[in-house]
Each structure stands twice: as structure tokens, then as C-alpha cells.
Amino acid sequence: MINNFDTKTLLPVRSSQGLDSLKHQEKKDLVLVNLGPSHPASHGTLRAFLALDGETIAAAVTEIGYLHRGFEKDCEAHTFQQCIPYTDRLNYVSAIMNNVGFCKAVERMLRVEVPERAIYIRVITNELNRIIDHLVCAGANLVDIGALTNFWYSFNVREKVYNILEKLCGARLTSSYTRIGGLSRDVYPEFAAEVKAVLKEIQLGVNDVQKLVSNNRIFLDRTKDICVISKERAISYGWTGPTLRACGVEYDLRKSDPYYHYEDFKFDIPVGSVGDTYDRIFIRFYEIEESIHIIEQALGKMPKGPIITDDKRVALPPKQQTYGNIEGLMNHFKIIMHGICPEPGEIYDFTEAANGELGFYIVADGGKNPYRVKCRPPCFMNFAAFGEMIEGTMVADAVATLGSINIIAGELDR
Amino acid sequence: MGVESLPILTTRKDAVLAWGQKNSLWPMPFGTACCAIEFMSVVSSVFDIARFGAELVRFSPRQADLLLVAGTVTFKQGPILKQIYEQMPDPKWVISMGVCASSGGFYNNYCTVQGIDQIIPVDVYISGCPPRPEAILEAIIKLQHKIENPHTTPVAQYKAKEPHFDF
Amino acid sequence: MESAILFEKLKEKFPQAIKGSTDRFGQLEIQLEAKAIPDVVQFLRDDSECEFNMLIDIVSVDYSAYPDWKEDRFGVVYLLKSLTLGHRAQLKVTVSESNPEIPTISHLYANANWLEREAFDQIGIRFEGHPNLKRILNHHEFVGHPLRKDYPITRRQALSANESLMDEMIVRLKEKGWE
Ligand code: SF4
């Protein structure tokens, strides 16, 4: 549990100056422990510094930034198109959702219409990614509690979804599937059938997991009424997405500010009642089911047509035109050499990603690179509350809670 | 005549040790970013790292002999990586998984270490962003080969105790 | 509430503080004086017609390389959202390079604490009255503010040892009554 216990540089345990004075007044001994930044249960590079009174956490402070790899500065040094691979690596469990979030913001800046077919494919891949994200979150969280079998159940279906995504865009994890104005390529012919088949398996996998845990005494004891956060506090911390809904706030951008025809799909928003770890895990299972409904509807409605806009400012011409006529060639040259240049302006645009509101604030100065990109990661707000939530609970509860708020370090630190 | 019927076999001590070491690598994943997610896939049932005897994933460096650095290492993370490496008992090997760990990858900026070999010695590098699970398995096979042939492919050693950064 | 109506309302309430507004793709950005931020935000949060109960984000921008920029060097954008009424607000202040100070709003929203730390870390805005204004994403030995336009992207700074976090821990323990 304690991985940097005996070092001068990283951590004073017990004998630090500050604590000596504390010990005099209060007869209790507090033990200082580092949870992270390289800790198996911390799902990435997060650090929580705990003062333990026995096994109870007396006080906790958290530190982030261990995976701060300069996403925002890198965006400023690359063109709008080149930023898309960087967005993959924000929330790397559900990469396409970040691609879509970023492209949607830029498309609004450019006032480009995305073709209907591309919108439906974006919805389908988005929801597939949401399913993966929830599966990974729930699976990993259950491992932390000791339920290893669920990990295999959820990861087996996840692997099947990855096979589809790989066929679709050539990469398993970091897909860079969208382009500004549409998509990088159309779906392959068997796509719909394969997705339908995999949806059935997802449903089976989720049922299996639920069967194992929902009446499991250990699981219930470990999660019910653990680390409850009130509605007001969660809102004040800026929580969005499943974690906020677990607290009983019915708020989903797909319903409240619908985009991409989400208003036309029939789906429900599961809402928790207590705001404890149990709600935060189970809400994800229910959301997977809703996502399955959305994908089924979207597959039925998906129209034929182009997958990228024909706007000459943003989309490359088809290869025949690039090689076949001078206009196509010049068009190609211009986009490659001069890039996509939105008018000067600023925009904040948001989508409902797997963890909550994923926002991009983009400042354009008329050039081919964004002048400034600020990502609003949903995890950041979740983790800000973590220290407060775990105070007064046991260390083991802290681990279970950390899994349930689903912190993805890439997005947290950018 | 089959080996089974021989009552005694003679071999060299280092050969038998290497044989044991190579077939029971205990990896400690130092997973920081996206690559760690792919590492999870390698461990899970489809790709199954157990086929190469490296399935006993340890989360304490003191119990591991293979450090698998999966993901971007930033300067803030640097001292921790060094500390974890030093906590591992000898003999130990390092696999650097993904371009980020190997060279900084496409994060050529103010906060990313341009390759973990500036901090710790590395035995096998894996390219890819993220590498495919098969590539990780191949790296393990490469490392096994390396352990078996220590004279032709010496294990990477600490050159300097202090990290040396090329800015 | 429409952002135009909100703008009129704020202008009535804080005539000195409001400087102007710009349309940002359907969302009205309201520019105001830096000094007025806590009062205006508190009003927006508590007024029954506004009820902006969530702080979405604090975005800081260095405009020093922006073409034809005439105002102060740094801009800070506050994005607010009302979950009950469903509307959003966007406030912007600019501060100069010599005195990049804005009063904190960390007592109004719980997440403002970290968001302000991030703006301080990346751009170098100082938030007066912030309880713990220190770096959050970059390490504690880092010098400068990387998202300023004059910070070269490849200027790397190594870290020798991680922070002990004792400073924060002592404060937190005191708050929890462990004195
Ligand atoms: S190599 Fe690619 S996938 Fe791996 S950590 Fe770096 S960015 Fe992520």
C-alpha cells in the first residue's frame, strides 16, 4: 500500500516537524501515508496524501499533475486537424468522444454543416465508447473491491467492441476517427450487423456482472452508504455526468441541450438516490443499457450519403479530383499547406462525454493553429472533491470511491 | 534416448538461472497513461500474457523483476520512476512501452521527459502509440532472448546515478 | 433567461462594473471589471432569476500575440451554468501584465479553488484571497508560466524531488480539529 515509505525525498512518515506539535496535544498518533502517485488502486497517476488515525482517514489532501503533458500548449503549436490525435489522449478510454467534442466546437466556429450520415455514425461510435468507458470503470472498480471475475466479464465484451472500432478506424484505443466536417472514413459494410451482435453480448456481459454483484453481501457492504456526497456539494464542485446523476440530479446534456438529434432518440436518464459508491457504480450499468437502445435506434435511422462535408474550406477533395483536375489539386494544396482557418473568435462548446460535460473553449485568431484551447475535463471536478469525500472513511473505502468517480489521468491533467 | 530417462543432467549454473528467470518474469506495470489501458488488454484473457510466464503482475516494485513503463513520463513523475526502479531487487529489466516512454512521442513540450532512458536504463523499447498487444508480447519474447544470452546482449546498466536530461 | 436580458439586468445592478458584451456564437460574453467579479458572481449565484449554481470552468488566455489586441494582456473567462433554469453565462475580465490580480471566488464555488490554481499555474493570474494559491499541474520547482505566449514550448524543467504536501496537510488537519 505504501510505496514510497522510507525516503527522504518523497515522504516524511511520522517524524515530520509539523506533526510533532500535533502529537503533543492530541494523544493519538497520526500516520501519514501516500496513496499514489504510482499505486495499483489509483487508476493512473493520482496522489492522495492521507493522515490516518488507525484505519480511518483523518485528513486527506490530493495532488494532481503527474500526467500533465501539455495538451493545451501542444494544440497551440499544431493545426486544427493535427489537434485531433491529441484529443484522443485526453480520455483515452473513450477516445472518439473527445474527437467529437473537439470537432463539434471547431465546426461551430467554422459554421460547417456535418452530413446526416456522419452525425449518426458519430452518435453510434460515441455510445459504443460510452459503453466501453463504463465497462472499464465498473470492471476496474469491482477489481478494487476484490471481485476479479467481473473484470474478465466486462473486458471480454470490451475486447469485442475494440475489434469493431479497429476495423472502423485502424486503431484500437487512440482512434482519431473524426475529421473537422465529418469523419475520416465510412463504416464498413458489415458494420451494422456486427454492432447488433456485439450489443447483445454487451447486454449479456452486463447481466452477468449484475447477477454477481447486485445481491452480493460483500459488495453491498463495501459500497452502500459509502462516501456519500450531497447534491448541493456535488453541484458546487461542478460535477456532471454519471457521478452527478448518482446524487439524484437529473442532468444530462443529451437531454438538456440536445445535439446530434439526441432529442429524437428514446432513452431514459438513470438517476441515483443516495449519491454513494453503489449508486455511482450501478448508474453506469443502467447507462450502458440506455446506450444500447440509442445505438439500436441510430442504426435503424442511419441515412445514406456522404460522410464529410463538401465545404471546400475544410474537407479535402476526393482523390480523383486531386489527381484529375487543377481545382482539386489547388484545393488539396491549400488545405494541407494553409490549414483550416476559422474566423477570429472564441467559443465554448460542450458534449456529454462518458464522465460528464466535456467542454472545449477555443480561441481562434484567424490562423491555422488554434490560438488557445482550454479543455474542461469532467474528471477534474470529480477529483477536486475526492479529498473531502474520503475524510472520515476507511482507506479501503477511499479506494472503492476513487474507482467509482472514474478518474482518467489523461483528462485530469491534460 | 529421451531426456526423461536420464537420472542426472549437467548444465551451467547461469544457463539454468537464466532459464528460470526468463520463464517467470514478474512484471510491475508502471502505468501512467493510455498505454496502461492496452497493457490491461494484454493481461486479460484474449491476449493472455500468461502464455509467456509473465502473468504474475506485481504492484510492489520490491516483488517484481520486470518494470514495464507504460505511458508518458513527465518531469513531475520522473523522481518517482527513478525511486521505483531503485526499489526493485536485482536482477531487473525494463521495458519501455510506447513512443511516449521511449522518446517522448508526439509530446515534444515543456513537461514531458523525452524518453525514460534519461532516467533509468532500458532493455527493450516498443514502438507504437499505443503498441498493439502483440507487440508487447513480442517485447517479452525479445527480453527472454536477452536474458538467455547475456553475453551477446548485455542487460542495460545504470550509467549515471543522477538523471541526465537532454533538453 | 436569454443572455441579452441577463446583460441588461446586470447593467442595472452593477452599472460601474459592466463594460460591454460580445456575441460568442449564440452566447453573450459579458465583460466586466476584475474587481467586481466576486460580487457579480455571488449575485448571479444567489438571485432567484439567475441561480447559476454551477461553475463550469475558468479559462485564462494570454492575448499578447493576438492580432490587433488593444486591451490588457490576460483575459479570464468564467463560465457559469444554472442546473435549475438551464441557462448559461459567460463573464470575461482582462487584467494587465504588471498587475494580474483578480479577487478570488473560491468561497462561492468549491471547484473554483482548483480552477483558479490552474489559471495561476498556467498563465500566472493571481487570485487575491485564494486560500492556497500554488501550482497544480506543473511541479513546484517550475519557473514561469507555460501557457504564456512568450514561454517556448520546448523549454523543459526537471524536477529533483516531489513535494511533501505537508504544508497543505497541516492546514487541513487544523481545519479538522487536530490541533
Ligand atoms: S505512446 Fe501513445 S498511447 Fe502510449 S502513453 Fe503515449 S500517447 Fe498514450
Coordinates of N, CA, C and O in Angstrom, one line a residue, chain C residues 31-128:
Chain C
Q31 N -18.5 41.5 -20.5 CA -17.2 42.0 -20.0 C -17.3 42.8 -18.7 O -18.2 43.7 -18.7
L32 N -16.5 42.6 -17.8 CA -16.6 43.4 -16.6 C -15.3 43.7 -15.9 O -14.3 43.2 -16.3
E33 N -15.3 44.6 -14.9 CA -14.1 44.9 -14.2 C -13.7 43.8 -13.3 O -14.5 43.1 -12.7
A34 N -12.4 43.6 -13.2 CA -11.9 42.5 -12.4 C -12.3 42.6 -11.0 O -12.7 41.6 -10.4
K35 N -12.3 43.8 -10.5 CA -12.6 43.9 -9.0 C -14.0 43.5 -8.7 O -14.3 43.1 -7.6
A36 N -14.9 43.5 -9.7 CA -16.3 43.3 -9.4 C -16.7 41.8 -9.4 O -17.8 41.4 -9.1
I37 N -15.7 40.9 -9.8 CA -16.1 39.5 -10.1 C -16.8 38.9 -8.9 O -17.8 38.3 -9.1
P38 N -16.3 38.9 -7.7 CA -16.9 38.2 -6.6 C -18.4 38.7 -6.4 O -19.3 37.8 -6.2
D39 N -18.6 40.0 -6.4 CA -20.0 40.5 -6.2 C -20.9 40.0 -7.3 O -22.0 39.6 -7.1
V40 N -20.4 40.2 -8.5 CA -21.3 39.8 -9.6 C -21.6 38.3 -9.6 O -22.7 37.9 -9.8
V41 N -20.6 37.5 -9.4 CA -20.8 36.1 -9.4 C -21.7 35.6 -8.2 O -22.6 34.8 -8.4
Q42 N -21.5 36.3 -7.1 CA -22.4 35.9 -6.0 C -23.8 36.3 -6.3 O -24.7 35.5 -6.0
F43 N -24.0 37.5 -6.9 CA -25.3 37.9 -7.3 C -25.9 36.9 -8.3 O -27.1 36.4 -8.1
L44 N -25.1 36.5 -9.3 CA -25.6 35.5 -10.2 C -26.0 34.2 -9.6 O -26.9 33.5 -10.0
R45 N -25.2 33.8 -8.6 CA -25.5 32.5 -8.0 C -26.8 32.6 -7.1 O -27.5 31.6 -7.1
D46 N -26.9 33.7 -6.4 CA -28.0 33.7 -5.4 C -29.3 34.3 -5.9 O -30.4 34.1 -5.3
D47 N -29.3 35.1 -6.9 CA -30.5 35.7 -7.4 C -31.5 34.7 -7.9 O -31.1 33.7 -8.5
S48 N -32.8 34.8 -7.6 CA -33.7 33.7 -7.9 C -34.0 33.6 -9.4 O -34.4 32.6 -9.9
E49 N -33.7 34.7 -10.1 CA -34.0 34.6 -11.6 C -32.7 34.1 -12.3 O -32.8 33.7 -13.5
C50 N -31.6 34.1 -11.6 CA -30.4 33.6 -12.3 C -30.0 32.2 -11.8 O -29.9 31.3 -12.7
E51 N -29.8 32.1 -10.6 CA -29.5 30.7 -10.0 C -28.4 30.0 -10.7 O -28.5 28.8 -11.0
F52 N -27.3 30.7 -11.0 CA -26.2 30.0 -11.6 C -25.5 29.2 -10.5 O -24.5 29.6 -9.9
N53 N -25.9 28.0 -10.3 CA -25.4 27.2 -9.2 C -24.1 26.4 -9.5 O -23.6 25.8 -8.7
M54 N -23.7 26.4 -10.8 CA -22.5 25.6 -11.1 C -21.5 26.4 -11.9 O -21.9 27.2 -12.8
L55 N -20.3 26.3 -11.4 CA -19.2 27.0 -12.1 C -18.6 25.9 -13.1 O -18.1 24.9 -12.6
I56 N -18.8 26.2 -14.4 CA -18.3 25.2 -15.3 C -16.8 25.2 -15.5 O -16.2 24.2 -15.4
D57 N -16.3 26.4 -15.7 CA -14.8 26.4 -15.9 C -14.3 27.9 -15.8 O -15.1 28.8 -15.8
I58 N -13.0 28.0 -15.5 CA -12.4 29.3 -15.6 C -11.3 29.1 -16.6 O -10.4 28.3 -16.5
V59 N -11.4 29.9 -17.7 CA -10.4 29.9 -18.8 C -9.6 31.1 -18.8 O -10.1 32.2 -18.7
S60 N -8.3 30.9 -18.8 CA -7.4 32.0 -18.9 C -6.7 32.1 -20.2 O -6.3 31.0 -20.7
V61 N -6.5 33.2 -20.8 CA -5.9 33.4 -22.1 C -4.9 34.5 -22.0 O -5.1 35.5 -21.4
D62 N -3.8 34.3 -22.7 CA -2.8 35.3 -22.8 C -2.9 35.9 -24.2 O -2.7 35.2 -25.2
Y63 N -3.3 37.1 -24.3 CA -3.6 37.7 -25.6 C -2.5 38.5 -26.2 O -2.6 39.2 -27.2
S64 N -1.3 38.3 -25.7 CA -0.2 39.2 -26.1 C 0.2 39.0 -27.6 O 0.7 39.9 -28.2
A65 N -0.1 37.8 -28.2 CA 0.2 37.6 -29.6 C -1.0 37.7 -30.4 O -1.0 37.3 -31.6
Y66 N -2.2 38.1 -29.9 CA -3.4 38.1 -30.6 C -3.4 39.3 -31.6 O -3.0 40.4 -31.1
P67 N -3.8 39.1 -32.8 CA -3.7 40.3 -33.7 C -4.6 41.4 -33.3 O -5.8 41.1 -32.9
D68 N -4.2 42.6 -33.4 CA -5.0 43.8 -33.1 C -5.6 43.8 -31.7 O -6.7 44.1 -31.5
W69 N -4.9 43.3 -30.7 CA -5.4 43.3 -29.4 C -5.1 44.6 -28.6 O -3.9 44.9 -28.5
K70 N -6.1 45.3 -28.2 CA -5.8 46.6 -27.6 C -6.0 46.6 -26.1 O -5.6 47.5 -25.4
E71 N -6.6 45.6 -25.5 CA -6.9 45.6 -24.1 C -5.7 45.0 -23.3 O -4.7 44.8 -23.8
D72 N -6.0 44.8 -22.0 CA -4.9 44.3 -21.2 C -4.5 42.9 -21.6 O -5.3 42.2 -22.3
R73 N -3.3 42.5 -21.2 CA -2.7 41.3 -21.8 C -3.5 40.0 -21.5 O -3.7 39.1 -22.3
F74 N -4.0 39.8 -20.2 CA -4.6 38.5 -19.9 C -6.1 38.6 -19.8 O -6.6 39.6 -19.3
G75 N -6.7 37.6 -20.3 CA -8.2 37.5 -20.2 C -8.6 36.3 -19.4 O -7.9 35.2 -19.5
V76 N -9.6 36.4 -18.5 CA -10.1 35.3 -17.8 C -11.6 35.2 -18.0 O -12.3 36.2 -17.9
V77 N -12.0 34.0 -18.4 CA -13.4 33.8 -18.7 C -14.0 32.9 -17.7 O -13.5 31.8 -17.4
Y78 N -15.1 33.3 -17.1 CA -15.8 32.5 -16.2 C -17.1 31.9 -16.9 O -17.9 32.7 -17.4
L79 N -17.2 30.6 -16.8 CA -18.4 30.0 -17.5 C -19.3 29.5 -16.4 O -18.9 28.7 -15.5
L80 N -20.5 29.9 -16.4 CA -21.5 29.5 -15.3 C -22.7 28.8 -16.0 O -23.0 29.0 -17.1
K81 N -23.3 28.0 -15.1 CA -24.4 27.2 -15.6 C -25.4 27.1 -14.5 O -25.1 27.0 -13.4
S82 N -26.7 27.2 -14.9 CA -27.7 27.0 -13.9 C -28.4 25.7 -14.2 O -29.0 25.5 -15.3
L83 N -28.3 24.8 -13.3 CA -29.0 23.5 -13.5 C -30.5 23.6 -13.3 O -31.2 22.8 -14.0
T84 N -30.9 24.5 -12.5 CA -32.4 24.6 -12.3 C -33.0 25.3 -13.4 O -34.1 24.9 -13.9
L85 N -32.4 26.3 -13.9 CA -33.1 27.1 -15.0 C -32.5 26.8 -16.4 O -33.1 27.2 -17.4
G86 N -31.4 26.1 -16.4 CA -30.9 25.6 -17.7 C -30.1 26.6 -18.6 O -29.7 26.3 -19.6
H87 N -29.9 27.8 -18.1 CA -29.2 28.8 -18.9 C -27.7 28.9 -18.5 O -27.3 28.4 -17.4
R88 N -26.9 29.5 -19.4 CA -25.5 29.7 -19.1 C -25.1 31.1 -19.2 O -25.8 31.9 -19.7
A89 N -24.0 31.4 -18.6 CA -23.5 32.8 -18.6 C -22.0 32.7 -18.8 O -21.3 31.8 -18.5
Q90 N -21.5 33.7 -19.5 CA -20.0 33.8 -19.8 C -19.6 35.2 -19.4 O -20.0 36.2 -20.0
L91 N -18.7 35.3 -18.4 CA -18.2 36.6 -18.0 C -16.7 36.6 -18.3 O -16.0 35.7 -18.3
K92 N -16.3 37.8 -18.7 CA -14.8 38.0 -19.0 C -14.2 39.2 -18.4 O -14.9 40.3 -18.3
V93 N -13.1 39.0 -17.8 CA -12.3 40.2 -17.3 C -11.0 40.1 -17.9 O -10.5 39.1 -18.4
T94 N -10.4 41.3 -18.1 CA -9.0 41.4 -18.5 C -8.1 42.0 -17.4 O -8.6 42.9 -16.8
V95 N -6.9 41.5 -17.3 CA -6.0 42.1 -16.3 C -4.7 42.4 -17.0 O -4.3 41.7 -18.0
S96 N -4.0 43.3 -16.5 CA -2.7 43.8 -17.1 C -1.6 42.8 -16.7 O -1.7 42.1 -15.7
E97 N -0.5 42.9 -17.4 CA 0.7 42.1 -17.2 C 1.3 42.5 -15.8 O 1.8 41.7 -15.1
S98 N 1.3 43.8 -15.6 CA 2.0 44.3 -14.4 C 1.2 44.0 -13.1 O 1.8 43.8 -12.1
N99 N -0.1 43.9 -13.2 CA -0.8 43.6 -12.0 C -1.9 42.6 -12.3 O -3.1 42.9 -12.4
P100 N -1.6 41.3 -12.6 CA -2.6 40.3 -13.0 C -3.4 39.8 -11.8 O -3.2 38.7 -11.4
E101 N -4.2 40.6 -11.2 CA -4.9 40.2 -9.9 C -6.4 40.3 -10.1 O -6.9 41.2 -10.6
I102 N -7.0 39.2 -9.6 CA -8.5 39.2 -9.6 C -8.9 38.7 -8.3 O -8.3 37.7 -7.7
P103 N -9.9 39.2 -7.6 CA -10.3 38.7 -6.4 C -10.9 37.2 -6.6 O -11.5 36.9 -7.6
T104 N -10.6 36.4 -5.6 CA -11.0 35.0 -5.8 C -12.5 34.8 -5.6 O -13.2 35.6 -5.0
I105 N -13.0 33.7 -6.2 CA -14.4 33.3 -6.0 C -14.4 31.9 -5.4 O -15.4 31.2 -5.4
S106 N -13.2 31.5 -4.8 CA -13.2 30.2 -4.2 C -14.1 29.9 -3.0 O -14.4 28.8 -2.7
H107 N -14.6 31.0 -2.4 CA -15.5 30.9 -1.3 C -17.0 30.6 -1.9 O -17.9 30.3 -1.1
L108 N -17.2 30.9 -3.2 CA -18.5 30.8 -3.7 C -18.8 29.4 -4.3 O -19.9 28.9 -4.3
Y109 N -17.7 28.8 -5.0 CA -17.9 27.5 -5.6 C -16.7 26.7 -5.1 O -15.6 27.1 -5.1
A110 N -17.0 25.4 -4.9 CA -16.0 24.5 -4.3 C -14.9 24.3 -5.4 O -13.7 24.2 -5.0
N111 N -15.3 24.2 -6.7 CA -14.2 23.8 -7.6 C -13.4 25.0 -8.1 O -12.4 24.8 -8.7
A112 N -13.8 26.2 -7.7 CA -13.1 27.4 -8.1 C -11.7 27.3 -7.5 O -10.7 27.9 -8.1
N113 N -11.5 26.7 -6.4 CA -10.2 26.6 -5.8 C -9.2 26.0 -6.8 O -8.2 26.6 -7.0
W114 N -9.5 24.9 -7.3 CA -8.5 24.2 -8.2 C -8.5 24.9 -9.5 O -7.4 25.1 -10.2
L115 N -9.6 25.4 -10.0 CA -9.6 26.1 -11.3 C -8.8 27.4 -11.3 O -8.0 27.7 -12.2
E116 N -8.8 28.1 -10.1 CA -8.0 29.3 -10.0 C -6.5 28.9 -9.9 O -5.7 29.6 -10.4
R117 N -6.3 27.8 -9.2 CA -4.9 27.4 -9.1 C -4.3 27.1 -10.5 O -3.2 27.3 -10.8
E118 N -5.2 26.5 -11.3 CA -4.7 26.1 -12.7 C -4.4 27.4 -13.5 O -3.4 27.5 -14.2
A119 N -5.3 28.4 -13.4 CA -5.1 29.6 -14.1 C -3.8 30.3 -13.6 O -3.1 30.9 -14.4
F120 N -3.6 30.2 -12.3 CA -2.3 30.7 -11.8 C -1.1 30.0 -12.3 O -0.1 30.6 -12.8
D121 N -1.2 28.7 -12.3 CA -0.1 27.9 -12.7 C 0.2 28.1 -14.2 O 1.4 28.3 -14.6
Q122 N -0.8 28.1 -15.0 CA -0.5 28.1 -16.5 C -0.3 29.5 -17.1 O 0.5 29.6 -18.0
I123 N -1.0 30.4 -16.5 CA -0.9 31.8 -17.1 C -0.3 32.8 -16.2 O 0.4 33.7 -16.6
G124 N -0.4 32.6 -14.9 CA 0.1 33.5 -13.9 C -0.8 34.5 -13.4 O -0.4 35.6 -13.0
I125 N -2.1 34.3 -13.5 CA -3.1 35.2 -12.9 C -3.0 35.0 -11.4 O -3.1 33.8 -10.9
R126 N -3.0 36.1 -10.6 CA -3.0 35.9 -9.1 C -4.4 36.2 -8.6 O -5.0 37.2 -9.0
F127 N -4.9 35.3 -7.8 CA -6.3 35.4 -7.3 C -6.2 35.9 -5.9 O -5.7 35.1 -5.0
E128 N -6.5 37.1 -5.6 CA -6.4 37.7 -4.2 C -7.4 36.9 -3.3 O -8.5 36.8 -3.7

